[in-house]
Structures are given as C-alpha cells and as structure tokens.
Coordinates of C-alpha atoms in Angstrom, one line a residue:
X5 CA -9.9 -17.0 -9.8
X6 CA -6.6 -15.3 -10.5
X7 CA -6.0 -11.8 -9.1
X8 CA -5.4 -8.9 -11.6
X9 CA -2.4 -7.1 -10.1
X10 CA -0.8 -3.8 -11.1
X11 CA 2.7 -2.9 -10.2
X12 CA 2.2 0.3 -8.2
X13 CA 5.6 1.3 -6.9
X14 CA 8.7 0.3 -5.0
X15 CA 9.6 0.3 -1.3
X16 CA 12.3 2.7 -0.2
X17 CA 14.2 3.0 3.1
X18 CA 12.9 1.9 6.5
X19 CA 11.8 4.5 9.0
X20 CA 12.1 4.2 12.7
X21 CA 12.3 1.0 14.7
X22 CA 8.7 -0.3 14.4
X23 CA 8.7 -1.6 10.8
X24 CA 7.6 1.5 8.9
X25 CA 8.7 1.9 5.2
X26 CA 9.0 4.7 2.8
X27 CA 7.7 3.9 -0.7
X28 CA 7.5 5.6 -4.1
X29 CA 4.4 5.3 -6.2
X30 CA 4.3 5.7 -10.0
X31 CA 2.9 9.2 -10.6
X32 CA 0.6 7.9 -13.4
X33 CA -1.4 6.0 -10.8
X34 CA -1.8 8.8 -8.2
X35 CA -5.1 10.2 -9.5
X36 CA -6.5 6.7 -10.0
X37 CA -5.8 5.2 -6.6
X38 CA -8.8 4.2 -4.5
X39 CA -8.3 3.1 -0.9
X40 CA -6.3 -0.1 -0.7
X41 CA -5.6 -2.2 2.4
X42 CA -3.3 -4.9 0.9
X43 CA -0.1 -4.9 -1.2
X44 CA 1.4 -7.9 -3.0
X45 CA 5.2 -8.6 -3.0
X46 CA 6.7 -11.1 -5.4
X47 CA 8.6 -13.7 -3.4
X48 CA 10.2 -16.4 -5.5
X49 CA 7.6 -16.2 -8.2
X50 CA 4.6 -16.0 -5.9
X51 CA 2.7 -12.8 -5.0
X52 CA 2.4 -12.7 -1.2
X53 CA -0.2 -10.4 0.3
X54 CA 0.6 -8.0 3.1
X55 CA -2.1 -6.0 4.8
X56 CA -1.5 -2.3 5.2
X57 CA -1.9 -1.0 8.8
X58 CA -1.0 2.6 8.1
X59 CA -0.7 4.6 4.9
X60 CA 0.2 8.2 4.3
X61 CA 0.4 9.2 0.7
X62 CA 1.1 12.7 -0.7
X63 CA 0.4 14.1 -4.1
X64 CA 4.0 13.7 -5.2
X65 CA 3.8 9.9 -4.9
X66 CA 5.8 9.6 -1.7
X67 CA 4.3 7.2 0.7
X68 CA 4.9 6.2 4.3
X69 CA 3.4 2.8 5.3
X70 CA 3.3 0.1 7.9
X71 CA 2.6 -3.5 7.0
X72 CA 0.8 -5.8 9.4
X73 CA 3.1 -8.2 11.3
X74 CA 6.2 -6.3 10.2
X75 CA 7.1 -4.8 13.6
X76 CA 10.8 -4.3 13.5
X77 CA 13.3 -2.4 11.5
X78 CA 15.0 -5.7 10.6
X79 CA 11.8 -7.2 9.3
X80 CA 11.1 -4.1 7.2
X81 CA 14.6 -4.1 5.8
X82 CA 13.7 -7.2 3.7
X83 CA 11.3 -5.1 1.7
X84 CA 13.7 -2.3 0.8
X85 CA 13.9 -1.8 -3.0
X86 CA 11.2 -4.4 -3.7
X87 CA 8.4 -3.7 -6.1
X88 CA 4.8 -3.9 -4.8
X89 CA 1.5 -4.4 -6.5
X90 CA -2.2 -3.8 -5.7
X91 CA -5.3 -5.4 -7.2
X92 CA -6.6 -3.7 -10.3
X93 CA -10.0 -3.2 -8.6
X94 CA -8.3 -0.6 -6.3
X95 CA -7.7 1.7 -9.3
X96 CA -10.3 3.9 -10.8
X97 CA -11.0 3.0 -14.4
X98 CA -9.5 5.0 -17.3
X99 CA -11.3 6.0 -20.5
X100 CA -10.8 3.6 -23.4
X101 CA -7.5 4.2 -25.1
X102 CA -6.0 6.1 -22.1
X103 CA -4.5 3.2 -20.2
X104 CA -0.8 3.5 -20.3
X105 CA -0.2 1.4 -17.1
X106 CA 2.0 -1.1 -18.9
X107 CA 4.4 1.8 -19.6
X108 CA 4.7 2.9 -15.9
X109 CA 8.4 3.2 -15.0
X110 CA 9.6 3.9 -18.5
X111 CA 11.2 7.3 -19.3

C-alpha cells in the first residue's frame, strides 16, 4: 500500500547544538493539522520517514522541531531548505470543493 503524502512545508535553519530545526508550514494547512509524529523527506526519489521527537508549532506556521536520531547541528544541517511531507491521514478533511492543497506554495 502506497502512502498518501502531502507536502507540508520546508525546513529552515538549525537551532542549537542538539539537532533542532526551524521549519515553515504552509498556512493553508495550519487549521487542518492533526497531531503527527513522522515527517517524510525526499532523498534521491524515495521518501524517507523521520520520527518527530519534539514539535512546537505556532499559529503563524513557524515550527521548531527535533527529529529522532538527529542529535547534532551537523546532522540537522543536511535538512536545511528541504521540503517535508506528512501522511494525508494527519490532516483534517476539507469539505468537497474546498481542497486547494495542490496550490500550496503558489502566490
């Protein structure tokens, strides 16, 4: 069974020395996000899962997170500017005709 993934946002700068990252989440998804414990990062055409150890998200879409097994600033640096996705099931459903997720990121 293939996972249904949705591109949620992009990683920003590292923070501190223990592998924390800043991230930006598309504002369209903010009211629809349920709790999620895993993000997927596209590595050479394959989506690799990374479990979320810590997540702090504010209403503006700014997030601060720590991924499991990413424990140094150097390891976190590899994620900077990369897009990340979550499973579709971690988003609340929209009413028919109101799903503009394919347009996220366009201005």
